[in-house]
Amino acid sequence: MEPIIQTYQLQKTFGGEQALKPLDFSLQKGEICALIGKNGAGKSTFFKILSGQIVATAGEVHLFGKSGDAVASQKSRLGFMVESPQFFPDFTAAQNMEYFRIQRGVVEKARVTEVLKLVGLSHHRKKKFHEYSMGMKQRLGIALCLLSGPDCLVLDEPINGLDAEGIKEVRQLLLELNQRKQMTILVSSHLLAELQLIASRFVFIKDGTVVEDVSKAELEDKSKKQLILHVDLPAKAVQLLERQYEGVDYLLLPNKGLKLFNYLDFASEINRLLVENGIEVREIQYESLNLEDYFLGLVEDDVYA
Ligand SMILES: Nc1ncnc2c1ncn2[C@@H]1O[C@H](COP(=O)(O)OP(=O)(O)OP(=O)(O)O)[C@@H](O)[C@H]1O
């Protein structure tokens, strides 16, 4: 594993208010990592510290395995989009990129053509910015991040405010950059669903700290639909289910509850089996855990018990 970004006990205080509590985070080469949090969770503050726009109150940032004074030299290897770039509306895409190429001191002129191609805007390079769709504008913003040839993109809410088509375009682009150009990507959103299709890892941030850090597989596992049963004799119910349904996947809950993860289409058959064997089924219902609610702390903690 090759670390791209690591933070240790990162903190930021604004006038007595702690925007970032000690925040430990790491991003590995090749990942698309989604940083998910509600408005005010601390995502922008975190990104602004990484980009150097603001300074942390305490803690450390390591970039590409470098720490201390060596970090500064690694910053150019990250391409940031922390705020929406201000493009000139009456310039074409190519003119806008050329302006920023010169402004940022990128030497190779050909880089403009390259990045427009990378984000799929070659055919629209002569179109004026104000004629672009929302998705195209955002793709141009990502082209700007790519101008200096970074190894990793850090994008703050790039999908925010886009229509469905724009969201799809940006997601597709990020996936292509990751798969075809081996670009590591850290991308934030306040909606899990926006990034669920592309991210390989999900870091949930709440009140300035990481509350959950899961892989795609772990996330999918947690979002499985479940069948919840409440019976008077759970141990006996489990014995019957194991005998009847090969590989039945279950969890015993407090208060004589039983959670089934497979055989979900067998609810009425399961009910009959239990009742016919003298078990009182007090409740049987489907539950689809809303991860968004769970991780963002909008539901009771014991929903996952
Ligand atoms: N410059 C600042 N001065 C004072 N407080 C700030 C400043 N910037 C951020 N905060 C506070 O820090 C906390 C975290 O804000 P931050 O913008 O990082 O959250 P966020 O997750 O990016 O939310 P959003 O999606 O709304 O931007 C909030 O309580 C916010 O009010």
mmCIF file of N, CA and C in Angstrom, residues 141-273:
data_model
loop_
_atom_site.group_PDB
_atom_site.id
_atom_site.type_symbol
_atom_site.label_atom_id
_atom_site.label_comp_id
_atom_site.label_asym_id
_atom_site.label_seq_id
_atom_site.Cartn_x
_atom_site.Cartn_y
_atom_site.Cartn_z
ATOM 1 N N GLY A 141 -14.138 22.044 -14.790
ATOM 2 C CA GLY A 141 -13.527 22.295 -13.481
ATOM 3 C C GLY A 141 -12.535 21.191 -13.131
ATOM 4 N N ILE A 142 -12.894 19.963 -13.462
ATOM 5 C CA ILE A 142 -11.997 18.829 -13.184
ATOM 6 C C ILE A 142 -10.776 18.900 -14.126
ATOM 7 N N ALA A 143 -11.009 19.359 -15.363
ATOM 8 C CA ALA A 143 -9.884 19.543 -16.302
ATOM 9 C C ALA A 143 -8.870 20.526 -15.708
ATOM 10 N N LEU A 144 -9.389 21.547 -15.066
ATOM 11 C CA LEU A 144 -8.505 22.544 -14.447
ATOM 12 C C LEU A 144 -7.643 21.917 -13.333
ATOM 13 N N CYS A 145 -8.268 21.028 -12.571
ATOM 14 C CA CYS A 145 -7.504 20.324 -11.511
ATOM 15 C C CYS A 145 -6.404 19.457 -12.115
ATOM 16 N N LEU A 146 -6.644 18.981 -13.351
ATOM 17 C CA LEU A 146 -5.694 18.055 -13.981
ATOM 18 C C LEU A 146 -4.549 18.772 -14.703
ATOM 19 N N LEU A 147 -4.711 20.078 -14.853
ATOM 20 C CA LEU A 147 -3.780 20.861 -15.678
ATOM 21 C C LEU A 147 -2.307 20.652 -15.300
ATOM 22 N N SER A 148 -2.038 20.628 -14.007
ATOM 23 C CA SER A 148 -0.637 20.532 -13.596
ATOM 24 C C SER A 148 -0.154 19.080 -13.480
ATOM 25 N N GLY A 149 -0.997 18.127 -13.933
ATOM 26 C CA GLY A 149 -0.583 16.721 -13.937
ATOM 27 C C GLY A 149 -0.481 16.090 -12.553
ATOM 28 N N PRO A 150 -1.523 16.240 -11.717
ATOM 29 C CA PRO A 150 -1.446 15.674 -10.365
ATOM 30 C C PRO A 150 -1.568 14.151 -10.351
ATOM 31 N N ASP A 151 -1.195 13.547 -9.229
ATOM 32 C CA ASP A 151 -1.355 12.099 -9.045
ATOM 33 C C ASP A 151 -2.658 11.781 -8.336
ATOM 34 N N CYS A 152 -3.259 12.806 -7.746
ATOM 35 C CA CYS A 152 -4.460 12.586 -6.933
ATOM 36 C C CYS A 152 -5.368 13.811 -7.028
ATOM 37 N N LEU A 153 -6.674 13.559 -7.166
ATOM 38 C CA LEU A 153 -7.641 14.661 -7.185
ATOM 39 C C LEU A 153 -8.353 14.743 -5.840
ATOM 40 N N VAL A 154 -8.552 15.956 -5.362
ATOM 41 C CA VAL A 154 -9.320 16.179 -4.124
ATOM 42 C C VAL A 154 -10.466 17.110 -4.496
ATOM 43 N N LEU A 155 -11.677 16.569 -4.500
ATOM 44 C CA LEU A 155 -12.827 17.305 -5.038
ATOM 45 C C LEU A 155 -13.894 17.489 -3.959
ATOM 46 N N ASP A 156 -14.205 18.736 -3.661
ATOM 47 C CA ASP A 156 -15.200 19.019 -2.628
ATOM 48 C C ASP A 156 -16.574 19.180 -3.276
ATOM 49 N N GLU A 157 -17.461 18.256 -3.003
ATOM 50 C CA GLU A 157 -18.840 18.283 -3.501
ATOM 51 C C GLU A 157 -18.925 18.573 -5.009
ATOM 52 N N PRO A 158 -18.244 17.828 -5.864
ATOM 53 C CA PRO A 158 -18.272 18.135 -7.295
ATOM 54 C C PRO A 158 -19.618 17.844 -7.949
ATOM 55 N N ILE A 159 -20.463 17.109 -7.228
ATOM 56 C CA ILE A 159 -21.736 16.694 -7.822
ATOM 57 C C ILE A 159 -22.879 17.576 -7.313
ATOM 58 N N ASN A 160 -22.570 18.377 -6.318
ATOM 59 C CA ASN A 160 -23.586 19.230 -5.690
ATOM 60 C C ASN A 160 -24.220 20.161 -6.721
ATOM 61 N N GLY A 161 -25.536 20.193 -6.747
ATOM 62 C CA GLY A 161 -26.241 21.133 -7.621
ATOM 63 C C GLY A 161 -26.367 20.686 -9.067
ATOM 64 N N LEU A 162 -25.826 19.527 -9.405
ATOM 65 C CA LEU A 162 -25.941 19.052 -10.790
ATOM 66 C C LEU A 162 -27.266 18.318 -10.992
ATOM 67 N N ASP A 163 -27.751 18.337 -12.239
ATOM 68 C CA ASP A 163 -28.939 17.538 -12.546
ATOM 69 C C ASP A 163 -28.500 16.077 -12.726
ATOM 70 N N ALA A 164 -29.484 15.205 -12.933
ATOM 71 C CA ALA A 164 -29.180 13.762 -12.989
ATOM 72 C C ALA A 164 -28.148 13.454 -14.077
ATOM 73 N N GLU A 165 -28.287 14.127 -15.224
ATOM 74 C CA GLU A 165 -27.376 13.882 -16.338
ATOM 75 C C GLU A 165 -25.945 14.319 -15.963
ATOM 76 N N GLY A 166 -25.863 15.475 -15.315
ATOM 77 C CA GLY A 166 -24.565 16.012 -14.889
ATOM 78 C C GLY A 166 -23.899 15.096 -13.868
ATOM 79 N N ILE A 167 -24.694 14.587 -12.942
ATOM 80 C CA ILE A 167 -24.156 13.672 -11.923
ATOM 81 C C ILE A 167 -23.549 12.447 -12.595
ATOM 82 N N LYS A 168 -24.291 11.929 -13.582
ATOM 83 C CA LYS A 168 -23.823 10.736 -14.297
ATOM 84 C C LYS A 168 -22.510 11.033 -15.034
ATOM 85 N N GLU A 169 -22.459 12.187 -15.692
ATOM 86 C CA GLU A 169 -21.255 12.576 -16.434
ATOM 87 C C GLU A 169 -20.032 12.649 -15.518
ATOM 88 N N VAL A 170 -20.218 13.293 -14.368
ATOM 89 C CA VAL A 170 -19.079 13.478 -13.455
ATOM 90 C C VAL A 170 -18.653 12.131 -12.874
ATOM 91 N N ARG A 171 -19.644 11.320 -12.490
ATOM 92 C CA ARG A 171 -19.312 10.001 -11.946
ATOM 93 C C ARG A 171 -18.528 9.184 -12.969
ATOM 94 N N GLN A 172 -19.008 9.201 -14.202
ATOM 95 C CA GLN A 172 -18.363 8.449 -15.280
ATOM 96 C C GLN A 172 -16.920 8.913 -15.474
ATOM 97 N N LEU A 173 -16.753 10.229 -15.454
ATOM 98 C CA LEU A 173 -15.416 10.798 -15.655
ATOM 99 C C LEU A 173 -14.468 10.365 -14.533
ATOM 100 N N LEU A 174 -14.943 10.438 -13.296
ATOM 101 C CA LEU A 174 -14.083 10.068 -12.167
ATOM 102 C C LEU A 174 -13.674 8.600 -12.258
ATOM 103 N N LEU A 175 -14.642 7.782 -12.630
ATOM 104 C CA LEU A 175 -14.365 6.347 -12.769
ATOM 105 C C LEU A 175 -13.317 6.105 -13.859
ATOM 106 N N GLU A 176 -13.473 6.796 -14.981
ATOM 107 C CA GLU A 176 -12.512 6.630 -16.088
ATOM 108 C C GLU A 176 -11.114 7.097 -15.692
ATOM 109 N N LEU A 177 -11.053 8.235 -15.021
ATOM 110 C CA LEU A 177 -9.734 8.754 -14.600
ATOM 111 C C LEU A 177 -9.066 7.774 -13.654
ATOM 112 N N ASN A 178 -9.874 7.169 -12.801
ATOM 113 C CA ASN A 178 -9.342 6.205 -11.828
ATOM 114 C C ASN A 178 -8.896 4.918 -12.525
ATOM 115 N N GLN A 179 -9.732 4.406 -13.408
ATOM 116 C CA GLN A 179 -9.436 3.099 -14.001
ATOM 117 C C GLN A 179 -8.429 3.189 -15.134
ATOM 118 N N ARG A 180 -8.530 4.237 -15.943
ATOM 119 C CA ARG A 180 -7.654 4.314 -17.128
ATOM 120 C C ARG A 180 -6.379 5.103 -16.853
ATOM 121 N N LYS A 181 -6.430 6.046 -15.932
ATOM 122 C CA LYS A 181 -5.250 6.887 -15.680
ATOM 123 C C LYS A 181 -4.667 6.671 -14.279
ATOM 124 N N GLN A 182 -5.200 5.665 -13.600
ATOM 125 C CA GLN A 182 -4.715 5.318 -12.239
ATOM 126 C C GLN A 182 -4.718 6.536 -11.309
ATOM 127 N N MET A 183 -5.710 7.392 -11.490
ATOM 128 C CA MET A 183 -5.802 8.581 -10.641
ATOM 129 C C MET A 183 -6.442 8.215 -9.297
ATOM 130 N N THR A 184 -5.784 8.585 -8.228
ATOM 131 C CA THR A 184 -6.361 8.408 -6.896
ATOM 132 C C THR A 184 -7.304 9.595 -6.663
ATOM 133 N N ILE A 185 -8.455 9.331 -6.077
ATOM 134 C CA ILE A 185 -9.453 10.405 -5.943
ATOM 135 C C ILE A 185 -10.051 10.429 -4.538
ATOM 136 N N LEU A 186 -10.050 11.619 -3.954
ATOM 137 C CA LEU A 186 -10.769 11.845 -2.692
ATOM 138 C C LEU A 186 -11.887 12.819 -3.021
ATOM 139 N N VAL A 187 -13.113 12.393 -2.780
ATOM 140 C CA VAL A 187 -14.247 13.211 -3.208
ATOM 141 C C VAL A 187 -15.290 13.285 -2.092
ATOM 142 N N SER A 188 -15.773 14.490 -1.818
ATOM 143 C CA SER A 188 -16.738 14.620 -0.722
ATOM 144 C C SER A 188 -18.146 14.807 -1.260
ATOM 145 N N SER A 189 -19.101 14.460 -0.424
ATOM 146 C CA SER A 189 -20.509 14.697 -0.740
ATOM 147 C C SER A 189 -21.299 14.663 0.558
ATOM 148 N N HIS A 190 -22.481 15.311 0.539
ATOM 149 C CA HIS A 190 -23.329 15.144 1.728
ATOM 150 C C HIS A 190 -24.338 14.034 1.483
ATOM 151 N N LEU A 191 -24.300 13.431 0.291
ATOM 152 C CA LEU A 191 -25.214 12.326 -0.022
ATOM 153 C C LEU A 191 -24.440 11.081 -0.423
ATOM 154 N N LEU A 192 -24.635 10.032 0.345
ATOM 155 C CA LEU A 192 -23.959 8.766 0.079
ATOM 156 C C LEU A 192 -24.320 8.224 -1.305
ATOM 157 N N ALA A 193 -25.618 8.329 -1.654
ATOM 158 C CA ALA A 193 -26.098 7.725 -2.901
ATOM 159 C C ALA A 193 -25.362 8.284 -4.113
ATOM 160 N N GLU A 194 -24.913 9.534 -4.037
ATOM 161 C CA GLU A 194 -24.240 10.151 -5.181
ATOM 162 C C GLU A 194 -22.940 9.424 -5.522
ATOM 163 N N LEU A 195 -22.300 8.882 -4.512
ATOM 164 C CA LEU A 195 -20.969 8.314 -4.737
ATOM 165 C C LEU A 195 -20.929 6.798 -4.590
ATOM 166 N N GLN A 196 -22.084 6.238 -4.218
ATOM 167 C CA GLN A 196 -22.116 4.800 -3.948
ATOM 168 C C GLN A 196 -21.728 3.973 -5.176
ATOM 169 N N LEU A 197 -21.975 4.505 -6.364
ATOM 170 C CA LEU A 197 -21.703 3.739 -7.578
ATOM 171 C C LEU A 197 -20.223 3.716 -7.953
ATOM 172 N N ILE A 198 -19.437 4.635 -7.436
ATOM 173 C CA ILE A 198 -18.045 4.698 -7.917
ATOM 174 C C ILE A 198 -16.971 4.522 -6.840
ATOM 175 N N ALA A 199 -17.290 4.835 -5.595
ATOM 176 C CA ALA A 199 -16.228 4.840 -4.582
ATOM 177 C C ALA A 199 -15.845 3.425 -4.156
ATOM 178 N N SER A 200 -14.567 3.263 -3.806
ATOM 179 C CA SER A 200 -14.101 1.969 -3.317
ATOM 180 C C SER A 200 -14.030 1.970 -1.788
ATOM 181 N N ARG A 201 -14.077 3.168 -1.218
ATOM 182 C CA ARG A 201 -14.044 3.281 0.251
ATOM 183 C C ARG A 201 -14.906 4.470 0.672
ATOM 184 N N PHE A 202 -15.501 4.341 1.844
ATOM 185 C CA PHE A 202 -16.410 5.375 2.330
ATOM 186 C C PHE A 202 -15.997 5.782 3.738
ATOM 187 N N VAL A 203 -15.710 7.061 3.878
ATOM 188 C CA VAL A 203 -15.341 7.570 5.201
ATOM 189 C C VAL A 203 -16.437 8.554 5.606
ATOM 190 N N PHE A 204 -17.080 8.254 6.731
ATOM 191 C CA PHE A 204 -18.186 9.099 7.188
ATOM 192 C C PHE A 204 -17.673 10.036 8.271
ATOM 193 N N ILE A 205 -17.979 11.304 8.082
ATOM 194 C CA ILE A 205 -17.465 12.304 9.005
ATOM 195 C C ILE A 205 -18.652 13.032 9.636
ATOM 196 N N LYS A 206 -18.550 13.215 10.945
ATOM 197 C CA LYS A 206 -19.632 13.862 11.688
ATOM 198 C C LYS A 206 -19.011 14.718 12.781
ATOM 199 N N ASP A 207 -19.482 15.923 12.915
ATOM 200 C CA ASP A 207 -18.961 16.843 13.936
ATOM 201 C C ASP A 207 -17.432 16.893 13.940
ATOM 202 N N GLY A 208 -16.857 16.911 12.752
ATOM 203 C CA GLY A 208 -15.409 17.109 12.639
ATOM 204 C C GLY A 208 -14.552 15.893 12.915
ATOM 205 N N THR A 209 -15.166 14.713 12.941
ATOM 206 C CA THR A 209 -14.337 13.520 13.159
ATOM 207 C C THR A 209 -14.888 12.326 12.377
ATOM 208 N N VAL A 210 -14.034 11.337 12.150
ATOM 209 C CA VAL A 210 -14.457 10.152 11.384
ATOM 210 C C VAL A 210 -15.277 9.232 12.280
ATOM 211 N N VAL A 211 -16.506 8.917 11.843
ATOM 212 C CA VAL A 211 -17.335 8.017 12.643
ATOM 213 C C VAL A 211 -17.378 6.601 12.065
ATOM 214 N N GLU A 212 -17.036 6.447 10.797
ATOM 215 C CA GLU A 212 -17.043 5.117 10.190
ATOM 216 C C GLU A 212 -16.151 5.148 8.948
ATOM 217 N N ASP A 213 -15.439 4.062 8.737
ATOM 218 C CA ASP A 213 -14.531 3.973 7.592
ATOM 219 C C ASP A 213 -14.691 2.558 7.036
ATOM 220 N N VAL A 214 -15.386 2.439 5.893
ATOM 221 C CA VAL A 214 -15.711 1.099 5.393
ATOM 222 C C VAL A 214 -15.392 0.953 3.910
ATOM 223 N N SER A 215 -15.086 -0.281 3.528
ATOM 224 C CA SER A 215 -14.862 -0.574 2.114
ATOM 225 C C SER A 215 -16.217 -0.699 1.424
ATOM 226 N N LYS A 216 -16.192 -0.750 0.102
ATOM 227 C CA LYS A 216 -17.429 -0.903 -0.669
ATOM 228 C C LYS A 216 -18.162 -2.187 -0.258
ATOM 229 N N ALA A 217 -17.373 -3.274 -0.107
ATOM 230 C CA ALA A 217 -17.989 -4.560 0.247
ATOM 231 C C ALA A 217 -18.645 -4.489 1.625
ATOM 232 N N GLU A 218 -17.960 -3.845 2.560
ATOM 233 C CA GLU A 218 -18.531 -3.726 3.914
ATOM 234 C C GLU A 218 -19.805 -2.884 3.893
ATOM 235 N N LEU A 219 -19.788 -1.855 3.075
ATOM 236 C CA LEU A 219 -20.961 -0.995 2.981
ATOM 237 C C LEU A 219 -22.146 -1.763 2.407
ATOM 238 N N GLU A 220 -21.870 -2.533 1.349
ATOM 239 C CA GLU A 220 -22.943 -3.308 0.723
ATOM 240 C C GLU A 220 -23.508 -4.313 1.709
ATOM 241 N N ASP A 221 -22.616 -4.887 2.501
ATOM 242 C CA ASP A 221 -23.044 -5.854 3.496
ATOM 243 C C ASP A 221 -23.995 -5.212 4.499
ATOM 244 N N LYS A 222 -23.641 -3.998 4.893
ATOM 245 C CA LYS A 222 -24.456 -3.319 5.899
ATOM 246 C C LYS A 222 -25.794 -2.855 5.335
ATOM 247 N N SER A 223 -25.859 -2.664 4.028
ATOM 248 C CA SER A 223 -27.103 -2.132 3.473
ATOM 249 C C SER A 223 -28.045 -3.233 2.976
ATOM 250 N N LYS A 224 -27.647 -4.484 3.256
ATOM 251 C CA LYS A 224 -28.518 -5.582 2.839
ATOM 252 C C LYS A 224 -29.891 -5.441 3.462
ATOM 253 N N LYS A 225 -30.905 -5.795 2.700
ATOM 254 C CA LYS A 225 -32.262 -5.796 3.248
ATOM 255 C C LYS A 225 -32.346 -6.961 4.237
ATOM 256 N N GLN A 226 -33.106 -6.775 5.271
ATOM 257 C CA GLN A 226 -33.179 -7.813 6.292
ATOM 258 C C GLN A 226 -34.622 -8.134 6.651
ATOM 259 N N LEU A 227 -34.799 -9.344 7.193
ATOM 260 C CA LEU A 227 -36.117 -9.740 7.671
ATOM 261 C C LEU A 227 -36.025 -9.839 9.193
ATOM 262 N N ILE A 228 -36.851 -9.089 9.863
ATOM 263 C CA ILE A 228 -36.809 -9.076 11.324
ATOM 264 C C ILE A 228 -37.979 -9.887 11.871
ATOM 265 N N LEU A 229 -37.661 -10.783 12.796
ATOM 266 C CA LEU A 229 -38.703 -11.614 13.413
ATOM 267 C C LEU A 229 -38.653 -11.420 14.915
ATOM 268 N N HIS A 230 -39.811 -11.393 15.536
ATOM 269 C CA HIS A 230 -39.846 -11.437 17.003
ATOM 270 C C HIS A 230 -40.655 -12.657 17.406
ATOM 271 N N VAL A 231 -40.005 -13.547 18.154
ATOM 272 C CA VAL A 231 -40.630 -14.828 18.500
ATOM 273 C C VAL A 231 -40.493 -15.069 20.000
ATOM 274 N N ASP A 232 -41.271 -16.028 20.529
ATOM 275 C CA ASP A 232 -41.148 -16.283 21.975
ATOM 276 C C ASP A 232 -39.967 -17.218 22.280
ATOM 277 N N LEU A 233 -39.575 -18.040 21.296
ATOM 278 C CA LEU A 233 -38.483 -18.995 21.554
ATOM 279 C C LEU A 233 -37.404 -18.874 20.461
ATOM 280 N N PRO A 234 -36.569 -17.844 20.514
ATOM 281 C CA PRO A 234 -35.598 -17.617 19.421
ATOM 282 C C PRO A 234 -34.623 -18.769 19.204
ATOM 283 N N ALA A 235 -34.164 -19.408 20.278
ATOM 284 C CA ALA A 235 -33.181 -20.487 20.114
ATOM 285 C C ALA A 235 -33.796 -21.646 19.327
ATOM 286 N N LYS A 236 -35.024 -21.973 19.654
ATOM 287 C CA LYS A 236 -35.705 -23.065 18.946
ATOM 288 C C LYS A 236 -35.970 -22.656 17.488
ATOM 289 N N ALA A 237 -36.337 -21.392 17.288
ATOM 290 C CA ALA A 237 -36.593 -20.887 15.930
ATOM 291 C C ALA A 237 -35.341 -21.033 15.069
ATOM 292 N N VAL A 238 -34.197 -20.698 15.646
ATOM 293 C CA VAL A 238 -32.936 -20.788 14.919
ATOM 294 C C VAL A 238 -32.629 -22.233 14.525
ATOM 295 N N GLN A 239 -32.871 -23.148 15.458
ATOM 296 C CA GLN A 239 -32.641 -24.577 15.164
ATOM 297 C C GLN A 239 -33.482 -25.023 13.964
ATOM 298 N N LEU A 240 -34.749 -24.635 13.985
ATOM 299 C CA LEU A 240 -35.648 -25.008 12.887
ATOM 300 C C LEU A 240 -35.198 -24.405 11.558
ATOM 301 N N LEU A 241 -34.809 -23.140 11.612
ATOM 302 C CA LEU A 241 -34.387 -22.453 10.383
ATOM 303 C C LEU A 241 -33.126 -23.085 9.809
ATOM 304 N N GLU A 242 -32.184 -23.434 10.705
ATOM 305 C CA GLU A 242 -30.926 -24.041 10.241
ATOM 306 C C GLU A 242 -31.185 -25.391 9.580
ATOM 307 N N ARG A 243 -32.151 -26.108 10.155
ATOM 308 C CA ARG A 243 -32.466 -27.434 9.617
ATOM 309 C C ARG A 243 -33.147 -27.308 8.240
ATOM 310 N N GLN A 244 -33.998 -26.315 8.127
ATOM 311 C CA GLN A 244 -34.817 -26.182 6.922
ATOM 312 C C GLN A 244 -34.115 -25.443 5.776
ATOM 313 N N TYR A 245 -33.324 -24.421 6.134
ATOM 314 C CA TYR A 245 -32.746 -23.555 5.103
ATOM 315 C C TYR A 245 -31.217 -23.581 5.168
ATOM 316 N N GLU A 246 -30.635 -24.262 4.187
ATOM 317 C CA GLU A 246 -29.180 -24.435 4.163
ATOM 318 C C GLU A 246 -28.476 -23.063 4.061
ATOM 319 N N GLY A 247 -27.508 -22.850 4.920
ATOM 320 C CA GLY A 247 -26.712 -21.621 4.867
ATOM 321 C C GLY A 247 -27.459 -20.380 5.319
ATOM 322 N N VAL A 248 -28.508 -20.593 6.118
ATOM 323 C CA VAL A 248 -29.272 -19.426 6.575
ATOM 324 C C VAL A 248 -28.355 -18.479 7.381
ATOM 325 N N ASP A 249 -28.456 -17.185 7.037
ATOM 326 C CA ASP A 249 -27.573 -16.179 7.638
ATOM 327 C C ASP A 249 -28.419 -15.336 8.591
ATOM 328 N N TYR A 250 -28.128 -15.415 9.886
ATOM 329 C CA TYR A 250 -28.983 -14.719 10.849
ATOM 330 C C TYR A 250 -28.171 -14.119 11.979
ATOM 331 N N LEU A 251 -28.849 -13.278 12.721
ATOM 332 C CA LEU A 251 -28.249 -12.658 13.897
ATOM 333 C C LEU A 251 -29.328 -12.617 14.969
ATOM 334 N N LEU A 252 -28.963 -13.062 16.188
ATOM 335 C CA LEU A 252 -29.929 -12.971 17.287
ATOM 336 C C LEU A 252 -29.884 -11.569 17.868
ATOM 337 N N LEU A 253 -31.039 -10.990 18.073
ATOM 338 C CA LEU A 253 -31.108 -9.636 18.613
ATOM 339 C C LEU A 253 -31.572 -9.687 20.070
ATOM 340 N N PRO A 254 -31.359 -8.612 20.810
ATOM 341 C CA PRO A 254 -31.928 -8.571 22.154
ATOM 342 C C PRO A 254 -33.467 -8.604 22.052
ATOM 343 N N ASN A 255 -34.124 -8.834 23.128
ATOM 344 C CA ASN A 255 -35.600 -8.842 23.168
ATOM 345 C C ASN A 255 -36.230 -9.867 22.225
ATOM 346 N N LYS A 256 -35.567 -11.048 22.146
ATOM 347 C CA LYS A 256 -36.112 -12.171 21.379
ATOM 348 C C LYS A 256 -36.311 -11.857 19.896
ATOM 349 N N GLY A 257 -35.451 -11.033 19.398
ATOM 350 C CA GLY A 257 -35.507 -10.699 17.975
ATOM 351 C C GLY A 257 -34.547 -11.568 17.189
ATOM 352 N N LEU A 258 -34.824 -11.664 15.920
ATOM 353 C CA LEU A 258 -34.021 -12.482 15.025
ATOM 354 C C LEU A 258 -33.938 -11.738 13.697
ATOM 355 N N LYS A 259 -32.715 -11.587 13.180
ATOM 356 C CA LYS A 259 -32.542 -10.847 11.933
ATOM 357 C C LYS A 259 -32.040 -11.817 10.875
ATOM 358 N N LEU A 260 -32.775 -11.949 9.774
ATOM 359 C CA LEU A 260 -32.362 -12.848 8.694
ATOM 360 C C LEU A 260 -31.819 -12.040 7.531
ATOM 361 N N PHE A 261 -30.680 -12.487 6.966
ATOM 362 C CA PHE A 261 -30.064 -11.772 5.854
ATOM 363 C C PHE A 261 -30.284 -12.461 4.506
ATOM 364 N N ASN A 262 -30.717 -13.716 4.557
ATOM 365 C CA ASN A 262 -31.035 -14.388 3.292
ATOM 366 C C ASN A 262 -32.369 -15.119 3.441
ATOM 367 N N TYR A 263 -32.776 -15.792 2.403
ATOM 368 C CA TYR A 263 -34.113 -16.399 2.343
ATOM 369 C C TYR A 263 -35.199 -15.344 2.585
ATOM 370 N N LEU A 264 -34.951 -14.149 2.060
ATOM 371 C CA LEU A 264 -35.859 -13.029 2.349
ATOM 372 C C LEU A 264 -37.209 -13.182 1.662
ATOM 373 N N ASP A 265 -37.251 -13.997 0.605
ATOM 374 C CA ASP A 265 -38.538 -14.167 -0.092
ATOM 375 C C ASP A 265 -39.389 -15.263 0.537
ATOM 376 N N PHE A 266 -38.884 -15.821 1.642
ATOM 377 C CA PHE A 266 -39.573 -16.965 2.250
ATOM 378 C C PHE A 266 -40.346 -16.572 3.512
ATOM 379 N N ALA A 267 -40.696 -15.283 3.641
ATOM 380 C CA ALA A 267 -41.279 -14.801 4.900
ATOM 381 C C ALA A 267 -42.509 -15.601 5.328
ATOM 382 N N SER A 268 -43.445 -15.825 4.390
ATOM 383 C CA SER A 268 -44.679 -16.504 4.813
ATOM 384 C C SER A 268 -44.403 -17.973 5.116
ATOM 385 N N GLU A 269 -43.496 -18.585 4.351
ATOM 386 C CA GLU A 269 -43.143 -19.993 4.603
ATOM 387 C C GLU A 269 -42.454 -20.132 5.969
ATOM 388 N N ILE A 270 -41.574 -19.180 6.262
ATOM 389 C CA ILE A 270 -40.864 -19.193 7.549
ATOM 390 C C ILE A 270 -41.874 -19.027 8.686
ATOM 391 N N ASN A 271 -42.790 -18.120 8.497
ATOM 392 C CA ASN A 271 -43.827 -17.883 9.502
ATOM 393 C C ASN A 271 -44.592 -19.183 9.785
ATOM 394 N N ARG A 272 -44.983 -19.860 8.695
ATOM 395 C CA ARG A 272 -45.755 -21.098 8.833
ATOM 396 C C ARG A 272 -44.925 -22.163 9.558
ATOM 397 N N LEU A 273 -43.673 -22.311 9.129
ATOM 398 C CA LEU A 273 -42.784 -23.316 9.736
ATOM 399 C C LEU A 273 -42.698 -23.125 11.256
#
